[in-house]
Short mmCIF file of C-alpha atoms in Angstrom, two decimals:
data_model
loop_
_atom_site.label_atom_id
_atom_site.label_comp_id
_atom_site.label_asym_id
_atom_site.label_seq_id
_atom_site.Cartn_x
_atom_site.Cartn_y
_atom_site.Cartn_z
CA MET A 5 -39.14 -146.45 -57.34
CA SER A 6 -41.80 -143.94 -58.31
CA MET A 7 -42.14 -141.61 -61.24
CA ARG A 8 -44.73 -139.08 -62.30
CA THR A 9 -46.53 -140.38 -65.38
CA ASP A 10 -45.94 -137.14 -67.27
CA GLU A 11 -42.21 -137.78 -66.87
CA PHE A 12 -42.35 -141.37 -68.09
CA SER A 13 -39.99 -142.18 -70.96
CA PHE A 14 -38.46 -145.40 -72.25
CA SER A 15 -35.16 -143.55 -72.25
CA ASN A 16 -35.07 -143.68 -68.43
CA PRO A 17 -31.84 -145.62 -67.67
CA GLU A 18 -33.41 -147.30 -64.64
CA LEU A 19 -35.69 -149.22 -66.99
CA PHE A 20 -32.72 -151.00 -68.52
CA VAL A 21 -31.97 -152.86 -65.28
CA ASP A 22 -35.43 -153.72 -63.95
CA PRO A 23 -38.39 -152.12 -65.71
CA TYR A 24 -41.06 -153.92 -63.74
CA PRO A 25 -41.28 -151.63 -60.67
CA VAL A 26 -41.73 -148.68 -63.04
CA TYR A 27 -44.36 -150.56 -65.02
CA ARG A 28 -46.20 -151.40 -61.81
CA ASP A 29 -46.15 -147.83 -60.59
CA ILE A 30 -47.53 -146.46 -63.86
CA ARG A 31 -49.99 -149.30 -64.47
CA GLU A 32 -51.69 -148.62 -61.16
CA ARG A 33 -52.20 -144.95 -61.92
CA ASP A 34 -52.18 -144.54 -65.70
CA PRO A 35 -52.56 -147.88 -67.54
CA PHE A 36 -52.94 -146.12 -70.89
CA HIS A 37 -50.20 -143.56 -71.24
CA HIS A 38 -48.89 -141.14 -73.87
CA SER A 39 -45.09 -141.22 -74.24
CA ARG A 40 -42.54 -139.32 -76.30
CA MET A 41 -41.41 -142.37 -78.28
CA TYR A 42 -41.68 -142.21 -82.07
CA GLY A 43 -42.72 -138.58 -81.96
CA GLY A 44 -45.61 -139.37 -79.62
CA SER A 45 -47.06 -142.82 -78.97
CA TRP A 46 -49.53 -144.59 -76.72
CA VAL A 47 -48.24 -147.25 -74.30
CA LEU A 48 -50.69 -149.79 -72.87
CA PHE A 49 -49.67 -151.18 -69.48
CA SER A 50 -52.61 -153.39 -68.46
CA HIS A 51 -53.16 -156.95 -69.65
CA GLU A 52 -56.75 -156.15 -70.60
CA SER A 53 -55.83 -153.23 -72.87
CA ALA A 54 -52.78 -154.92 -74.37
CA THR A 55 -54.78 -158.03 -75.29
CA ALA A 56 -57.76 -156.08 -76.62
CA LEU A 57 -55.77 -153.81 -78.91
CA LEU A 58 -53.40 -156.52 -80.16
CA ARG A 59 -56.54 -158.25 -81.45
CA SER A 60 -58.20 -155.06 -82.70
CA SER A 61 -58.61 -154.32 -86.41
CA ARG A 62 -58.23 -150.61 -85.53
CA LEU A 63 -54.49 -151.23 -85.22
CA THR A 64 -52.29 -152.38 -88.07
CA ASN A 65 -49.02 -154.27 -88.11
CA ASN A 66 -48.13 -152.48 -91.36
CA ARG A 67 -45.39 -150.65 -89.48
CA ALA A 68 -42.28 -150.97 -91.59
CA ALA A 69 -41.71 -147.22 -91.25
CA LEU A 70 -42.23 -147.17 -87.46
CA PRO A 71 -38.51 -146.75 -86.61
CA LEU A 72 -38.36 -143.73 -88.92
CA LEU A 73 -40.91 -141.93 -86.74
CA ALA A 74 -38.13 -141.58 -84.15
CA LEU A 75 -36.20 -139.35 -86.58
CA PRO A 76 -36.85 -135.69 -87.37
CA GLU A 77 -39.26 -135.46 -90.29
CA ASP A 78 -36.68 -133.89 -92.59
CA GLU A 79 -34.39 -136.94 -92.21
CA ARG A 80 -36.92 -139.65 -93.00
CA SER A 81 -36.99 -139.33 -96.79
CA GLU A 82 -33.44 -140.68 -97.02
CA PHE A 83 -34.71 -144.07 -95.89
CA SER A 84 -37.88 -144.44 -97.96
CA GLY A 85 -36.30 -147.25 -100.00
CA PHE A 86 -35.22 -149.04 -96.84
CA ALA A 87 -38.78 -148.78 -95.48
CA ASP A 88 -40.04 -150.29 -98.74
CA PHE A 89 -37.68 -153.24 -98.24
CA LEU A 90 -38.86 -153.76 -94.66
CA GLY A 91 -42.42 -153.65 -96.00
CA THR A 92 -41.75 -156.89 -97.91
CA TRP A 93 -41.60 -158.79 -94.60
CA THR A 94 -44.62 -161.01 -94.01
CA ALA A 95 -45.06 -159.58 -90.51
CA PHE A 96 -45.84 -156.15 -91.94
CA HIS A 97 -48.63 -157.24 -94.29
CA GLU A 98 -52.32 -157.29 -93.46
CA GLY A 99 -55.43 -159.08 -94.69
CA GLU A 100 -55.24 -161.58 -97.54
CA ALA A 101 -51.67 -160.57 -98.45
CA HIS A 102 -50.59 -161.44 -94.92
CA MET A 103 -52.52 -164.69 -94.77
CA LEU A 104 -51.05 -165.99 -98.06
CA ARG A 105 -47.52 -165.25 -96.92
CA ARG A 106 -48.12 -166.45 -93.38
CA HIS A 107 -49.59 -169.73 -94.62
CA ARG A 108 -46.54 -170.32 -96.80
CA MET A 109 -44.17 -169.63 -93.91
CA ASP A 110 -46.21 -171.87 -91.60
CA GLU A 111 -45.76 -174.69 -94.12
CA VAL A 112 -42.00 -174.25 -93.95
CA PHE A 113 -41.95 -174.24 -90.17
CA ARG A 114 -44.12 -177.37 -89.99
CA VAL A 115 -41.25 -179.23 -91.68
CA LEU A 116 -38.94 -177.94 -88.95
CA THR A 117 -40.56 -180.12 -86.31
CA PRO A 118 -39.46 -180.05 -82.65
CA ALA A 119 -37.50 -183.23 -83.36
CA VAL A 120 -35.64 -181.67 -86.30
CA VAL A 121 -34.94 -178.43 -84.45
CA GLY A 122 -34.14 -180.29 -81.26
CA ARG A 123 -31.37 -182.34 -82.87
CA VAL A 124 -29.67 -179.20 -84.15
CA VAL A 125 -30.05 -177.38 -80.84
CA GLN A 126 -28.76 -180.33 -78.82
CA ASP A 127 -25.70 -180.65 -81.04
CA VAL A 128 -24.88 -176.94 -80.72
CA VAL A 129 -25.53 -176.91 -76.96
CA ASP A 130 -23.28 -179.92 -76.37
CA HIS A 131 -20.53 -178.33 -78.47
CA LEU A 132 -20.65 -175.02 -76.59
CA ILE A 133 -20.66 -176.58 -73.14
CA SER A 134 -17.83 -178.96 -74.03
CA ARG A 135 -15.59 -175.95 -74.66
CA TRP A 136 -15.78 -175.06 -70.96
CA ASP A 137 -13.70 -178.04 -69.80
CA GLY A 138 -11.13 -176.87 -67.26
CA ARG A 139 -12.84 -173.52 -66.63
CA SER A 140 -14.26 -172.54 -63.25
CA ARG A 141 -16.43 -169.69 -64.56
CA VAL A 142 -17.83 -168.43 -67.87
CA ASP A 143 -19.81 -165.49 -69.14
CA LEU A 144 -23.11 -167.23 -69.80
CA VAL A 145 -24.10 -164.64 -72.42
CA ALA A 146 -20.87 -164.43 -74.41
CA ASP A 147 -20.05 -168.13 -74.11
CA TYR A 148 -23.54 -169.62 -74.47
CA ALA A 149 -26.70 -167.54 -74.80
CA LYS A 150 -25.41 -165.26 -77.57
CA PRO A 151 -23.76 -167.74 -79.97
CA LEU A 152 -26.32 -170.53 -79.46
CA PRO A 153 -29.33 -169.16 -81.42
CA ALA A 154 -27.06 -167.72 -84.11
CA MET A 155 -25.43 -171.11 -84.66
CA VAL A 156 -28.79 -172.90 -84.64
CA LEU A 157 -30.60 -170.48 -86.94
CA THR A 158 -27.66 -170.24 -89.35
CA ARG A 159 -27.67 -174.01 -89.73
CA LEU A 160 -31.46 -174.20 -90.08
CA MET A 161 -31.33 -171.41 -92.64
CA GLY A 162 -29.14 -173.63 -94.81
CA ALA A 163 -26.01 -171.52 -94.37
CA ARG A 164 -22.56 -172.49 -93.11
CA GLU A 165 -22.51 -172.54 -89.31
CA SER A 166 -19.09 -170.89 -89.38
CA ASP A 167 -20.78 -167.75 -90.76
CA HIS A 168 -22.92 -167.29 -87.66
CA HIS A 169 -20.71 -164.51 -86.26
CA VAL A 170 -21.12 -162.14 -89.20
CA LEU A 171 -24.80 -163.01 -89.72
CA GLY A 172 -25.41 -162.33 -86.04
CA GLU A 173 -23.68 -158.95 -86.21
CA TRP A 174 -25.81 -157.87 -89.17
CA ALA A 175 -28.96 -159.09 -87.43
CA ASP A 176 -27.98 -157.17 -84.27
CA ASP A 177 -28.07 -153.89 -86.20
CA LEU A 178 -31.64 -154.61 -87.29
CA ALA A 179 -32.61 -155.60 -83.76
CA TYR A 180 -31.36 -152.25 -82.49
CA LEU A 181 -33.47 -150.52 -85.12
CA PHE A 182 -36.65 -152.01 -83.67
CA GLY A 183 -35.61 -152.14 -80.02
CA ALA A 184 -34.03 -148.77 -79.25
CA SER A 185 -36.05 -145.77 -78.13
CA ASP A 186 -33.57 -143.04 -79.09
CA LEU A 187 -32.63 -143.77 -82.72
CA ILE A 188 -30.58 -141.36 -84.78
CA ALA A 189 -30.03 -141.36 -88.54
CA ASP A 190 -26.68 -143.19 -88.23
CA ASP A 191 -28.45 -146.09 -86.48
CA VAL A 192 -30.82 -146.42 -89.42
CA ARG A 193 -27.96 -146.17 -91.92
CA ARG A 194 -26.09 -148.95 -90.12
CA ALA A 195 -29.21 -151.16 -90.11
CA GLN A 196 -29.74 -150.47 -93.81
CA ARG A 197 -26.16 -151.47 -94.64
CA SER A 198 -26.52 -154.66 -92.63
CA ALA A 199 -29.81 -155.52 -94.33
CA GLU A 200 -28.14 -155.06 -97.71
CA ALA A 201 -25.24 -157.29 -96.63
CA LEU A 202 -27.64 -159.98 -95.43
CA MET A 203 -29.61 -159.86 -98.67
CA SER A 204 -26.42 -160.18 -100.73
CA TYR A 205 -25.29 -163.15 -98.63
CA LEU A 206 -28.69 -164.88 -98.89
CA HIS A 207 -28.98 -164.26 -102.63
CA ASP A 208 -25.62 -166.00 -103.09
CA LEU A 209 -26.85 -168.87 -100.92
CA ALA A 210 -30.13 -169.14 -102.82
CA SER A 211 -28.40 -169.13 -106.20
CA ASP A 212 -27.21 -172.70 -105.60
CA MET A 213 -30.29 -174.60 -104.43
CA ALA A 214 -28.39 -177.88 -104.55
CA ARG A 215 -26.35 -176.77 -101.54
CA LEU A 216 -29.41 -176.13 -99.39
CA PRO A 217 -30.57 -178.94 -97.09
CA GLU A 218 -34.08 -180.18 -97.83
CA ALA A 219 -35.32 -179.20 -94.37
CA SER A 220 -33.91 -175.67 -94.39
CA ILE A 221 -35.77 -172.39 -93.98
CA LEU A 222 -34.41 -170.76 -97.13
CA GLY A 223 -34.84 -173.92 -99.19
CA GLY A 224 -38.41 -174.25 -97.97
CA LEU A 225 -39.27 -170.65 -98.77
CA LEU A 226 -37.88 -171.02 -102.29
CA SER A 227 -39.97 -174.11 -103.03
CA SER A 228 -43.61 -174.15 -104.14
CA GLY A 229 -46.31 -174.34 -101.49
CA SER A 230 -49.66 -176.12 -101.47
CA SER A 231 -51.62 -172.83 -101.51
CA GLY A 232 -50.34 -171.78 -104.90
CA PHE A 233 -48.51 -168.78 -103.45
CA SER A 234 -44.75 -168.74 -103.83
CA PHE A 235 -42.11 -166.26 -102.75
CA THR A 236 -39.73 -164.87 -105.34
CA GLN A 237 -36.06 -165.32 -104.55
CA ALA A 238 -35.83 -161.73 -103.31
CA GLN A 239 -38.93 -162.16 -101.15
CA ALA A 240 -37.68 -165.45 -99.71
CA CYS A 241 -34.35 -163.87 -98.81
CA ALA A 242 -36.15 -160.92 -97.22
CA GLN A 243 -38.16 -163.28 -94.98
CA CYS A 244 -34.89 -164.85 -93.84
CA VAL A 245 -33.59 -161.40 -92.91
CA LEU A 246 -36.73 -160.95 -90.80
CA LEU A 247 -36.29 -164.35 -89.13
CA LEU A 248 -32.64 -163.71 -88.33
CA PHE A 249 -33.37 -160.38 -86.68
CA ALA A 250 -36.52 -161.55 -84.90
CA GLY A 251 -35.13 -164.92 -83.87
CA LEU A 252 -31.73 -164.08 -82.45
CA GLU A 253 -32.31 -161.28 -79.95
CA PRO A 254 -35.23 -162.79 -77.99
CA SER A 255 -33.69 -166.28 -77.92
CA ARG A 256 -30.45 -164.94 -76.47
CA HIS A 257 -32.14 -162.93 -73.77
CA ILE A 258 -34.53 -165.58 -72.47
CA ILE A 259 -31.66 -167.96 -71.61
CA GLY A 260 -29.74 -165.45 -69.50
CA SER A 261 -32.87 -164.04 -67.87
CA ALA A 262 -34.10 -167.53 -66.97
CA VAL A 263 -30.84 -168.51 -65.28
CA LEU A 264 -30.86 -165.27 -63.29
CA ALA A 265 -34.51 -165.83 -62.33
CA LEU A 266 -33.73 -169.34 -61.08
CA GLU A 267 -30.89 -167.88 -59.01
CA ARG A 268 -33.38 -165.49 -57.41
CA PHE A 269 -35.92 -168.28 -56.84
CA PRO A 270 -33.76 -171.32 -56.01
CA GLN A 271 -36.74 -173.43 -54.95
CA GLN A 272 -37.95 -173.32 -58.55
CA ARG A 273 -34.71 -174.85 -59.74
CA ARG A 274 -35.12 -177.63 -57.22
CA LEU A 275 -38.63 -178.27 -58.54
CA LEU A 276 -37.25 -178.69 -62.05
CA ASP A 277 -34.50 -181.01 -60.80
CA ASP A 278 -37.08 -183.17 -59.02
CA ASN A 279 -39.74 -183.09 -61.76
CA PRO A 280 -38.42 -182.64 -65.32
CA ARG A 281 -42.00 -182.84 -66.64
CA LEU A 282 -42.35 -179.23 -65.50
CA TRP A 283 -40.00 -177.96 -68.21
CA PRO A 284 -42.71 -177.04 -70.75
CA SER A 285 -44.57 -174.92 -68.21
CA ALA A 286 -41.26 -173.54 -66.93
CA VAL A 287 -40.38 -172.18 -70.38
CA GLU A 288 -43.75 -170.43 -70.53
CA GLU A 289 -43.15 -168.97 -67.08
CA PHE A 290 -39.71 -167.67 -68.05
CA LEU A 291 -41.33 -165.97 -71.05
CA ARG A 292 -44.00 -164.44 -68.82
CA TYR A 293 -41.78 -163.44 -65.93
CA ASP A 294 -39.12 -161.57 -67.93
CA PRO A 295 -40.08 -161.45 -71.62
CA PRO A 296 -37.28 -160.59 -74.03
CA VAL A 297 -39.68 -158.47 -76.11
CA GLN A 298 -40.96 -155.69 -73.86
CA TYR A 299 -43.46 -154.03 -76.19
CA ILE A 300 -45.11 -154.84 -79.50
CA GLY A 301 -45.33 -152.02 -82.01
CA ARG A 302 -48.55 -151.22 -83.87
CA LEU A 303 -49.90 -148.21 -85.77
CA ALA A 304 -53.44 -146.86 -85.58
CA ALA A 305 -55.17 -147.83 -88.84
CA GLU A 306 -57.88 -145.25 -88.11
CA SER A 307 -58.64 -142.57 -85.54
CA PHE A 308 -60.63 -143.81 -82.55
CA SER A 309 -61.24 -143.24 -78.85
CA TYR A 310 -60.15 -145.71 -76.19
CA HIS A 311 -60.62 -145.34 -72.43
CA GLY A 312 -61.23 -141.61 -72.87
CA HIS A 313 -58.12 -141.01 -75.00
CA ARG A 314 -58.19 -140.00 -78.66
CA ILE A 315 -55.81 -142.03 -80.79
CA HIS A 316 -55.16 -140.55 -84.20
CA LYS A 317 -54.59 -142.50 -87.41
CA GLY A 318 -50.89 -143.22 -87.93
CA GLN A 319 -49.90 -142.85 -84.26
CA ALA A 320 -47.80 -145.59 -82.71
CA VAL A 321 -49.55 -147.80 -80.16
CA LEU A 322 -47.26 -149.96 -78.01
CA PRO A 323 -48.85 -152.73 -75.92
CA SER A 324 -46.35 -153.27 -73.10
CA VAL A 325 -45.88 -157.03 -72.88
CA GLY A 326 -43.53 -156.69 -69.92
CA SER A 327 -46.14 -154.83 -67.91
CA ALA A 328 -49.13 -156.90 -69.07
CA ASN A 329 -47.39 -160.13 -68.07
CA ARG A 330 -47.04 -158.79 -64.51
CA ASP A 331 -50.59 -157.42 -64.18
CA PRO A 332 -51.95 -158.58 -60.78
CA ARG A 333 -55.51 -158.35 -62.10
CA HIS A 334 -54.67 -161.20 -64.44
CA TYR A 335 -51.96 -163.18 -62.61
CA ARG A 336 -51.71 -164.27 -59.02
CA ASP A 337 -48.41 -163.14 -57.43
CA PRO A 338 -47.14 -161.86 -60.79
CA ASP A 339 -43.69 -160.86 -59.47
CA VAL A 340 -43.00 -164.42 -58.31
CA LEU A 341 -41.46 -167.02 -60.62
CA ASP A 342 -43.55 -170.20 -60.46
CA VAL A 343 -42.60 -172.95 -62.93
CA ARG A 344 -45.88 -174.73 -62.15
CA ARG A 345 -47.91 -171.75 -63.36
CA ARG A 346 -49.97 -172.46 -66.48
CA ALA A 347 -51.17 -168.95 -67.26
CA LYS A 348 -51.23 -167.68 -70.84
CA HIS A 349 -48.90 -164.76 -71.56
CA LEU A 350 -48.42 -162.22 -74.34
CA SER A 351 -44.70 -162.73 -74.97
CA MET A 352 -45.29 -164.39 -78.34
CA GLY A 353 -47.83 -161.85 -79.47
CA GLU A 354 -51.55 -162.26 -79.92
CA GLY A 355 -53.90 -162.84 -82.82
CA VAL A 356 -52.95 -163.35 -86.48
CA HIS A 357 -49.56 -161.71 -86.00
CA ARG A 358 -48.38 -164.06 -83.25
CA CYS A 359 -44.69 -165.03 -83.42
CA ILE A 360 -44.14 -167.36 -86.36
CA GLY A 361 -41.08 -168.96 -84.77
CA ALA A 362 -42.61 -169.48 -81.33
CA GLY A 363 -42.27 -173.26 -81.46
CA MET A 364 -38.60 -173.00 -82.35
CA VAL A 365 -37.95 -170.57 -79.49
CA ARG A 366 -39.68 -172.88 -77.01
CA THR A 367 -37.79 -175.96 -78.18
CA GLN A 368 -34.45 -174.17 -78.13
CA THR A 369 -35.02 -172.61 -74.71
CA ALA A 370 -36.06 -175.89 -73.08
CA ILE A 371 -33.10 -177.86 -74.45
CA ALA A 372 -30.58 -175.09 -73.78
CA LEU A 373 -31.60 -174.59 -70.16
CA ARG A 374 -32.27 -178.20 -69.25
CA THR A 375 -28.98 -179.44 -70.71
CA LEU A 376 -27.07 -176.59 -69.09
CA LEU A 377 -28.43 -177.29 -65.61
CA ASN A 378 -28.11 -181.08 -65.98
CA ARG A 379 -24.50 -180.94 -67.15
CA LYS A 380 -23.49 -178.15 -64.78
CA PRO A 381 -25.55 -178.81 -61.63
CA GLN A 382 -23.24 -176.62 -59.53
CA LEU A 383 -23.74 -173.59 -61.80
CA ARG A 384 -24.38 -170.41 -59.84
CA VAL A 385 -24.40 -166.70 -60.68
CA CYS A 386 -21.20 -165.13 -59.39
CA THR A 387 -21.74 -162.59 -56.64
CA ASP A 388 -18.48 -160.71 -57.20
CA THR A 389 -19.71 -159.35 -60.56
CA THR A 390 -22.85 -157.45 -61.51
CA PRO A 391 -25.19 -158.64 -64.25
CA ASP A 392 -24.86 -156.22 -67.16
CA TRP A 393 -28.14 -155.37 -68.92
CA ASN A 394 -28.48 -154.05 -72.46
CA SER A 395 -29.02 -150.34 -72.99
CA TYR A 396 -32.41 -150.30 -74.71
CA VAL A 397 -35.78 -151.42 -73.58
CA GLY A 398 -37.52 -152.82 -76.66
CA PHE A 399 -35.61 -156.03 -75.99
CA HIS A 400 -34.83 -156.71 -72.33
CA GLY A 401 -31.82 -158.89 -71.72
CA LEU A 402 -28.33 -159.29 -70.41
CA LYS A 403 -25.09 -158.35 -72.10
CA SER A 404 -23.07 -160.27 -69.52
CA LEU A 405 -23.81 -162.77 -66.74
CA VAL A 406 -20.79 -164.43 -65.12
CA VAL A 407 -21.48 -167.83 -63.59
CA SER A 408 -19.34 -170.30 -61.67
CA LEU A 409 -19.28 -173.92 -62.74
#
């Protein structure tokens, strides 16, 4: 598939199915490209540029208002309060304010060790798979990949696992806000309502600290840290809203994408069957090969020139993780899945704003996939149905993948 670079747009429906041929075509001819997203933004397709600018102080992650740039200017003022709320998220702070908040969140996640997270994940995985008894096929997304991270994160948050459906629905609306390329005002209104509902739910949960497990995310955020910085109740609840939105969508997508990738490269599945010690590197390869997060949003903190292009202060700059992870100048045979590969990827971000829940995602992915393939060794993707991909490109993943058992 080829496309003139001046016609490139993330709204191209072909990108929803398999964006990588398009990325390859553009990367070879125009690795630093101006798109129509967010009223005009710069998309970086090469690994070199994506890495350099993700680390650059000329870009800022203070981008709470980034989704609003997709709206006509006269509609944005309606959501100024919503943008202020999003601006309370640790991810959107810079400098010392970011480091204080990040350090406090890192303390909380250090309590949630791989062993602690692993026990929760294993329990949820076993429960979901046990419900398939007597079935010859399932929708791997609806019956496994979608509920799994919602059930895990709800429990780790300190909430009732039975509430995972409604929490997941609210988080989905926020995910669409940061993943879609063609937002309208109603999308932002829906996300705002869901954020308000999440905050109300979490405030109720936080009001009774005695109910919260000691090793829970919300309980940890409400406690005092060693640095002297503490979140208020409202701030702690806001960080949980961030974690729900940021943690559910990618975790769902990597499971379905990995199973489909192993179907396309069956020899890699045999390698994992024969050598389970490859699972840690396999998870990294799944994240590289088909990352659930396709681009990372930044704003220009100042005006500057890069590779002959003038980037103006306030413009959106979008390092394309999906393209960078397939750059042949950085990876050998980048379009081939190789679970023995030990190459570093950009799927968890880069620099001080790297994904705060990366360890949890890795633990969950490894347990979910390994248990699935061990308990259902005959699992195969059904050929009489077509994998159904989501309809926006910020997050790349499947809406449906029917498998036989």
